[in-house]
Amino acid sequence: MDALARHSTCRSARHAFAGAVNGRFLAIEFICLFVALDLTTVTRSAIIFYSMPLWLALIAHVLIPGERITGQKGAGLVLAFAGVVLALVLRGGSEGAGALLGDLCALVAAIAWAAIAALAKASRLREVRPEMQLVWQLAVSLPLLAVAAFAFGPFLRDPDWIHWAGLGFQIVVIVSAGFLLWLWLLSIYPSASVAAFSFLSPVFGVALGWLLLGESVGGEILLALALVVVGLIMINRPTRG
């Protein structure tokens, strides 16, 4: 009984460690993402941030058995990476070089997101129910994000009703439903297959940035978007046996 209790305690400690690491990655992801949105456009942030499946494929190749990079996935990686590089390098119009830091923050956020997904599959967290993974992520990231908020200006920036409505939407739909569904899907499907649906997000991000915020969409942005989307499709397309 004592040995069983020690084994259970050790296992719980490993779960706690993995959960704490994932919570820190979540904090890094959102700090970098919101800094990126302050410094660069939604259009550029969407292209770079939603390159996450590219970085997830690279991490999964090393850490997750059965998710090796094939020739087709390798070609997709090259295309998607070329699109990200294009979005970072080709800058023009009113965006200028000053937004480069914002683009790099979006890139770090994408890699942190990929690390979260990889840890959910490759670490002891795969033994934990999705709702407990979410609890770990929120319990660790919440105090870190609350403290970090004071380093980026006022804690609240002239909140209006639309901001509170957006916060409610984030809590109810994004965190309570979206994150939980994402973690549940990762627990039963290959990470690359789940990430396949993310290639739609850059399209929506660019379209909404243009439609709602009046952001310019130049030829270089459309080319970068096309490369990322085609690359992600190739990365996540099932290989024929």
mmCIF file of C-alpha atoms in Angstrom:
data_model
loop_
_atom_site.group_PDB
_atom_site.id
_atom_site.type_symbol
_atom_site.label_atom_id
_atom_site.label_comp_id
_atom_site.label_asym_id
_atom_site.label_seq_id
_atom_site.Cartn_x
_atom_site.Cartn_y
_atom_site.Cartn_z
ATOM 1 C CA MET A 1 0.000 0.000 0.000
ATOM 2 C CA ASP A 2 2.856 2.363 0.856
ATOM 3 C CA ALA A 3 4.514 1.659 -2.493
ATOM 4 C CA LEU A 4 1.216 2.268 -4.281
ATOM 5 C CA ALA A 5 0.748 5.557 -2.426
ATOM 6 C CA ARG A 6 4.303 6.667 -3.277
ATOM 7 C CA HIS A 7 3.746 5.766 -6.931
ATOM 8 C CA SER A 8 0.494 7.740 -6.987
ATOM 9 C CA THR A 9 2.176 10.753 -5.341
ATOM 10 C CA CYS A 10 5.100 10.659 -7.785
ATOM 11 C CA ARG A 11 2.718 10.389 -10.720
ATOM 12 C CA SER A 12 0.662 13.347 -9.468
ATOM 13 C CA ALA A 13 3.866 15.365 -9.060
ATOM 14 C CA ARG A 14 4.832 14.650 -12.680
ATOM 15 C CA HIS A 15 1.350 15.707 -13.793
ATOM 16 C CA ALA A 16 1.664 18.898 -11.760
ATOM 17 C CA PHE A 17 5.052 19.708 -13.254
ATOM 18 C CA ALA A 18 3.823 19.189 -16.818
ATOM 19 C CA GLY A 19 0.693 21.226 -16.075
ATOM 20 C CA ALA A 20 2.770 24.076 -14.638
ATOM 21 C CA VAL A 21 5.004 24.104 -17.724
ATOM 22 C CA ASN A 22 1.968 24.187 -20.008
ATOM 23 C CA GLY A 23 0.447 27.026 -17.975
ATOM 24 C CA ARG A 24 3.635 29.054 -18.428
ATOM 25 C CA PHE A 25 3.556 28.450 -22.162
ATOM 26 C CA LEU A 26 -0.049 29.684 -22.224
ATOM 27 C CA ALA A 27 0.994 32.878 -20.432
ATOM 28 C CA ILE A 28 3.862 33.409 -22.894
ATOM 29 C CA GLU A 29 1.517 32.793 -25.816
ATOM 30 C CA PHE A 30 -1.027 35.418 -24.784
ATOM 31 C CA ILE A 31 1.482 38.021 -23.636
ATOM 32 C CA CYS A 32 3.257 37.810 -26.981
ATOM 33 C CA LEU A 33 0.008 37.713 -28.958
ATOM 34 C CA PHE A 34 -1.454 40.842 -27.365
ATOM 35 C CA VAL A 35 1.856 42.698 -27.662
ATOM 36 C CA ALA A 36 1.874 41.723 -31.331
ATOM 37 C CA LEU A 37 -1.639 43.087 -31.815
ATOM 38 C CA ASP A 38 -0.506 46.375 -30.277
ATOM 39 C CA LEU A 39 2.547 46.688 -32.513
ATOM 40 C CA THR A 40 1.524 45.206 -35.849
ATOM 41 C CA THR A 41 -1.661 44.649 -37.831
ATOM 42 C CA VAL A 42 -4.266 41.941 -37.332
ATOM 43 C CA THR A 43 -3.564 40.797 -40.889
ATOM 44 C CA ARG A 44 0.129 40.146 -40.285
ATOM 45 C CA SER A 45 -0.487 38.711 -36.811
ATOM 46 C CA ALA A 46 -3.022 36.236 -38.213
ATOM 47 C CA ILE A 47 -0.659 34.932 -40.876
ATOM 48 C CA ILE A 48 2.258 34.501 -38.487
ATOM 49 C CA PHE A 49 0.365 33.334 -35.385
ATOM 50 C CA TYR A 50 -1.648 30.708 -37.253
ATOM 51 C CA SER A 51 1.495 29.172 -38.666
ATOM 52 C CA MET A 52 1.306 27.149 -35.426
ATOM 53 C CA PRO A 53 0.769 23.787 -37.221
ATOM 54 C CA LEU A 54 4.121 24.313 -38.931
ATOM 55 C CA TRP A 55 5.937 24.454 -35.583
ATOM 56 C CA LEU A 56 3.746 21.698 -34.145
ATOM 57 C CA ALA A 57 4.716 19.394 -37.017
ATOM 58 C CA LEU A 58 8.398 20.039 -36.320
ATOM 59 C CA ILE A 59 8.009 19.420 -32.572
ATOM 60 C CA ALA A 60 5.822 16.331 -33.097
ATOM 61 C CA HIS A 61 8.414 14.862 -35.482
ATOM 62 C CA VAL A 62 10.868 14.751 -32.571
ATOM 63 C CA LEU A 63 8.627 14.104 -29.555
ATOM 64 C CA ILE A 64 5.499 12.206 -30.668
ATOM 65 C CA PRO A 65 5.788 8.632 -32.024
ATOM 66 C CA GLY A 66 3.912 8.040 -35.265
ATOM 67 C CA GLU A 67 3.885 11.695 -36.326
ATOM 68 C CA ARG A 68 7.016 11.753 -38.455
ATOM 69 C CA ILE A 69 7.480 14.252 -41.264
ATOM 70 C CA THR A 70 6.999 12.604 -44.669
ATOM 71 C CA GLY A 71 8.077 13.987 -48.037
ATOM 72 C CA GLN A 72 4.674 15.628 -48.529
ATOM 73 C CA LYS A 73 4.752 17.172 -45.067
ATOM 74 C CA GLY A 74 8.312 18.310 -45.639
ATOM 75 C CA ALA A 75 7.297 20.140 -48.814
ATOM 76 C CA GLY A 76 4.408 21.721 -46.927
ATOM 77 C CA LEU A 77 6.773 22.839 -44.173
ATOM 78 C CA VAL A 78 8.985 24.556 -46.728
ATOM 79 C CA LEU A 79 6.038 26.410 -48.281
ATOM 80 C CA ALA A 80 4.539 27.468 -44.944
ATOM 81 C CA PHE A 81 7.921 28.585 -43.635
ATOM 82 C CA ALA A 82 8.496 30.569 -46.822
ATOM 83 C CA GLY A 83 5.155 32.309 -46.261
ATOM 84 C CA VAL A 84 6.093 33.265 -42.700
ATOM 85 C CA VAL A 85 9.486 34.559 -43.821
ATOM 86 C CA LEU A 86 7.816 36.527 -46.602
ATOM 87 C CA ALA A 87 5.406 38.128 -44.130
ATOM 88 C CA LEU A 88 8.327 39.067 -41.887
ATOM 89 C CA VAL A 89 10.704 40.355 -44.567
ATOM 90 C CA LEU A 90 8.534 42.079 -47.159
ATOM 91 C CA ARG A 91 7.212 45.143 -45.387
ATOM 92 C CA GLY A 92 5.761 48.193 -46.995
ATOM 93 C CA GLY A 93 3.123 50.904 -46.834
ATOM 94 C CA SER A 94 2.212 52.313 -43.445
ATOM 95 C CA GLU A 95 3.357 49.201 -41.576
ATOM 96 C CA GLY A 96 7.078 49.960 -41.865
ATOM 97 C CA ALA A 97 9.945 48.303 -40.040
ATOM 98 C CA GLY A 98 8.651 49.412 -36.633
ATOM 99 C CA ALA A 99 6.121 46.562 -36.632
ATOM 100 C CA LEU A 100 8.869 43.929 -36.931
ATOM 101 C CA LEU A 101 8.901 43.424 -33.147
ATOM 102 C CA GLY A 102 5.167 42.786 -33.251
ATOM 103 C CA ASP A 103 5.628 40.200 -35.993
ATOM 104 C CA LEU A 104 8.329 38.450 -33.971
ATOM 105 C CA CYS A 105 6.042 38.431 -30.915
ATOM 106 C CA ALA A 106 3.340 36.748 -33.024
ATOM 107 C CA LEU A 107 5.923 34.169 -34.075
ATOM 108 C CA VAL A 108 6.886 33.423 -30.455
ATOM 109 C CA ALA A 109 3.183 33.130 -29.584
ATOM 110 C CA ALA A 110 2.710 30.586 -32.390
ATOM 111 C CA ILE A 111 5.637 28.488 -31.154
ATOM 112 C CA ALA A 112 4.327 28.628 -27.564
ATOM 113 C CA TRP A 113 0.899 27.459 -28.782
ATOM 114 C CA ALA A 114 2.552 24.566 -30.631
ATOM 115 C CA ALA A 115 4.467 23.643 -27.474
ATOM 116 C CA ILE A 116 1.194 23.498 -25.510
ATOM 117 C CA ALA A 117 -0.336 21.102 -28.030
ATOM 118 C CA ALA A 118 2.804 18.964 -28.160
ATOM 119 C CA LEU A 119 3.015 18.689 -24.362
ATOM 120 C CA ALA A 120 -0.623 17.607 -24.229
ATOM 121 C CA LYS A 121 0.346 14.623 -26.411
ATOM 122 C CA ALA A 122 3.959 13.899 -25.464
ATOM 123 C CA SER A 123 4.078 14.527 -21.696
ATOM 124 C CA ARG A 124 2.302 13.069 -18.666
ATOM 125 C CA LEU A 125 -0.587 15.388 -19.467
ATOM 126 C CA ARG A 126 -1.828 12.779 -21.947
ATOM 127 C CA GLU A 127 -2.937 10.797 -18.868
ATOM 128 C CA VAL A 128 -4.981 13.742 -17.537
ATOM 129 C CA ARG A 129 -8.545 14.532 -18.560
ATOM 130 C CA PRO A 130 -8.926 17.584 -20.866
ATOM 131 C CA GLU A 131 -10.790 19.642 -18.250
ATOM 132 C CA MET A 132 -7.959 19.119 -15.749
ATOM 133 C CA GLN A 133 -5.411 20.185 -18.363
ATOM 134 C CA LEU A 134 -7.438 23.353 -18.829
ATOM 135 C CA VAL A 135 -7.571 23.931 -15.071
ATOM 136 C CA TRP A 136 -3.785 23.640 -14.870
ATOM 137 C CA GLN A 137 -3.273 26.047 -17.761
ATOM 138 C CA LEU A 138 -5.618 28.677 -16.333
ATOM 139 C CA ALA A 139 -4.486 28.308 -12.710
ATOM 140 C CA VAL A 140 -0.844 28.865 -13.662
ATOM 141 C CA SER A 141 -1.266 31.451 -16.413
ATOM 142 C CA LEU A 142 -3.866 33.672 -14.706
ATOM 143 C CA PRO A 143 -1.598 35.134 -11.986
ATOM 144 C CA LEU A 144 1.286 35.450 -14.453
ATOM 145 C CA LEU A 145 -0.876 37.348 -16.942
ATOM 146 C CA ALA A 146 -2.377 39.554 -14.206
ATOM 147 C CA VAL A 147 1.082 40.621 -13.024
ATOM 148 C CA ALA A 148 2.384 41.075 -16.583
ATOM 149 C CA ALA A 149 -0.570 43.333 -17.422
ATOM 150 C CA PHE A 150 0.860 46.108 -15.247
ATOM 151 C CA ALA A 151 4.017 46.192 -17.393
ATOM 152 C CA PHE A 152 2.066 47.219 -20.496
ATOM 153 C CA GLY A 153 0.284 50.390 -19.433
ATOM 154 C CA PRO A 154 -2.995 50.817 -17.513
ATOM 155 C CA PHE A 155 -4.590 47.640 -16.208
ATOM 156 C CA LEU A 156 -7.852 48.700 -17.909
ATOM 157 C CA ARG A 157 -7.800 50.883 -21.035
ATOM 158 C CA ASP A 158 -11.054 52.888 -20.987
ATOM 159 C CA PRO A 159 -13.340 49.830 -21.007
ATOM 160 C CA ASP A 160 -16.703 50.186 -22.701
ATOM 161 C CA TRP A 161 -19.630 47.781 -22.973
ATOM 162 C CA ILE A 162 -18.181 46.180 -26.103
ATOM 163 C CA HIS A 163 -15.004 45.279 -24.221
ATOM 164 C CA TRP A 164 -16.971 43.615 -21.414
ATOM 165 C CA ALA A 165 -19.038 41.774 -24.019
ATOM 166 C CA GLY A 166 -15.831 40.602 -25.680
ATOM 167 C CA LEU A 167 -14.466 39.465 -22.317
ATOM 168 C CA GLY A 168 -17.637 37.493 -21.662
ATOM 169 C CA PHE A 169 -17.376 35.881 -25.098
ATOM 170 C CA GLN A 170 -13.756 34.921 -24.379
ATOM 171 C CA ILE A 171 -14.699 33.347 -21.039
ATOM 172 C CA VAL A 172 -17.804 31.449 -22.152
ATOM 173 C CA VAL A 173 -17.038 30.512 -25.761
ATOM 174 C CA ILE A 174 -13.263 30.614 -26.218
ATOM 175 C CA VAL A 175 -11.969 29.322 -22.870
ATOM 176 C CA SER A 176 -14.850 27.259 -21.444
ATOM 177 C CA ALA A 177 -15.849 25.665 -24.759
ATOM 178 C CA GLY A 178 -13.127 26.240 -27.360
ATOM 179 C CA PHE A 179 -10.049 25.394 -25.261
ATOM 180 C CA LEU A 180 -11.771 22.394 -23.699
ATOM 181 C CA LEU A 181 -12.843 21.051 -27.102
ATOM 182 C CA TRP A 182 -9.315 21.605 -28.466
ATOM 183 C CA LEU A 183 -7.729 19.636 -25.601
ATOM 184 C CA TRP A 184 -10.326 16.863 -25.925
ATOM 185 C CA LEU A 185 -9.626 16.508 -29.647
ATOM 186 C CA LEU A 186 -5.888 16.354 -28.964
ATOM 187 C CA SER A 187 -6.496 13.517 -26.519
ATOM 188 C CA ILE A 188 -8.075 11.240 -29.144
ATOM 189 C CA TYR A 189 -6.717 12.369 -32.552
ATOM 190 C CA PRO A 190 -3.205 12.938 -33.945
ATOM 191 C CA SER A 191 -2.033 16.468 -33.230
ATOM 192 C CA ALA A 192 -1.412 17.201 -36.930
ATOM 193 C CA SER A 193 -4.980 16.197 -37.805
ATOM 194 C CA VAL A 194 -6.426 18.522 -35.163
ATOM 195 C CA ALA A 195 -4.151 21.355 -36.266
ATOM 196 C CA ALA A 196 -5.332 20.897 -39.855
ATOM 197 C CA PHE A 197 -8.341 23.100 -39.216
ATOM 198 C CA SER A 198 -6.105 25.972 -38.139
ATOM 199 C CA PHE A 199 -5.172 26.743 -41.740
ATOM 200 C CA LEU A 200 -8.580 28.428 -42.109
ATOM 201 C CA SER A 201 -7.766 30.954 -39.385
ATOM 202 C CA PRO A 202 -5.247 33.065 -41.362
ATOM 203 C CA VAL A 203 -7.850 33.413 -44.121
ATOM 204 C CA PHE A 204 -10.471 34.631 -41.654
ATOM 205 C CA GLY A 205 -7.936 36.872 -39.905
ATOM 206 C CA VAL A 206 -6.850 38.603 -43.097
ATOM 207 C CA ALA A 207 -10.435 38.945 -44.349
ATOM 208 C CA LEU A 208 -11.747 40.374 -41.063
ATOM 209 C CA GLY A 209 -8.756 42.704 -40.693
ATOM 210 C CA TRP A 210 -9.563 44.128 -44.119
ATOM 211 C CA LEU A 211 -13.362 44.137 -43.662
ATOM 212 C CA LEU A 212 -13.698 45.412 -40.084
ATOM 213 C CA LEU A 213 -10.498 47.370 -39.470
ATOM 214 C CA GLY A 214 -9.778 48.709 -42.949
ATOM 215 C CA GLU A 215 -6.256 47.240 -42.987
ATOM 216 C CA SER A 216 -4.498 47.195 -46.331
ATOM 217 C CA VAL A 217 -3.939 43.814 -47.939
ATOM 218 C CA GLY A 218 -1.102 44.121 -50.428
ATOM 219 C CA GLY A 219 0.194 41.599 -52.902
ATOM 220 C CA GLU A 220 2.983 40.437 -50.577
ATOM 221 C CA ILE A 221 0.481 39.702 -47.797
ATOM 222 C CA LEU A 222 -1.750 37.698 -50.135
ATOM 223 C CA LEU A 223 1.264 35.747 -51.406
ATOM 224 C CA ALA A 224 2.430 35.020 -47.850
ATOM 225 C CA LEU A 225 -1.101 33.937 -46.927
ATOM 226 C CA ALA A 226 -1.306 31.622 -49.953
ATOM 227 C CA LEU A 227 2.052 29.998 -49.142
ATOM 228 C CA VAL A 228 1.127 29.425 -45.494
ATOM 229 C CA VAL A 229 -2.308 28.005 -46.304
ATOM 230 C CA VAL A 230 -1.068 25.664 -49.060
ATOM 231 C CA GLY A 231 1.822 24.559 -46.866
ATOM 232 C CA LEU A 232 -0.457 23.800 -43.909
ATOM 233 C CA ILE A 233 -2.831 21.839 -46.126
ATOM 234 C CA MET A 234 0.100 19.701 -47.336
ATOM 235 C CA ILE A 235 1.385 19.218 -43.786
ATOM 236 C CA ASN A 236 -1.981 17.956 -42.538
ATOM 237 C CA ARG A 237 -3.237 16.113 -45.602
ATOM 238 C CA PRO A 238 -3.367 12.343 -44.943
ATOM 239 C CA THR A 239 -0.670 10.387 -46.789
ATOM 240 C CA ARG A 240 -2.009 7.625 -49.011
ATOM 241 C CA GLY A 241 -0.929 4.168 -48.027
#
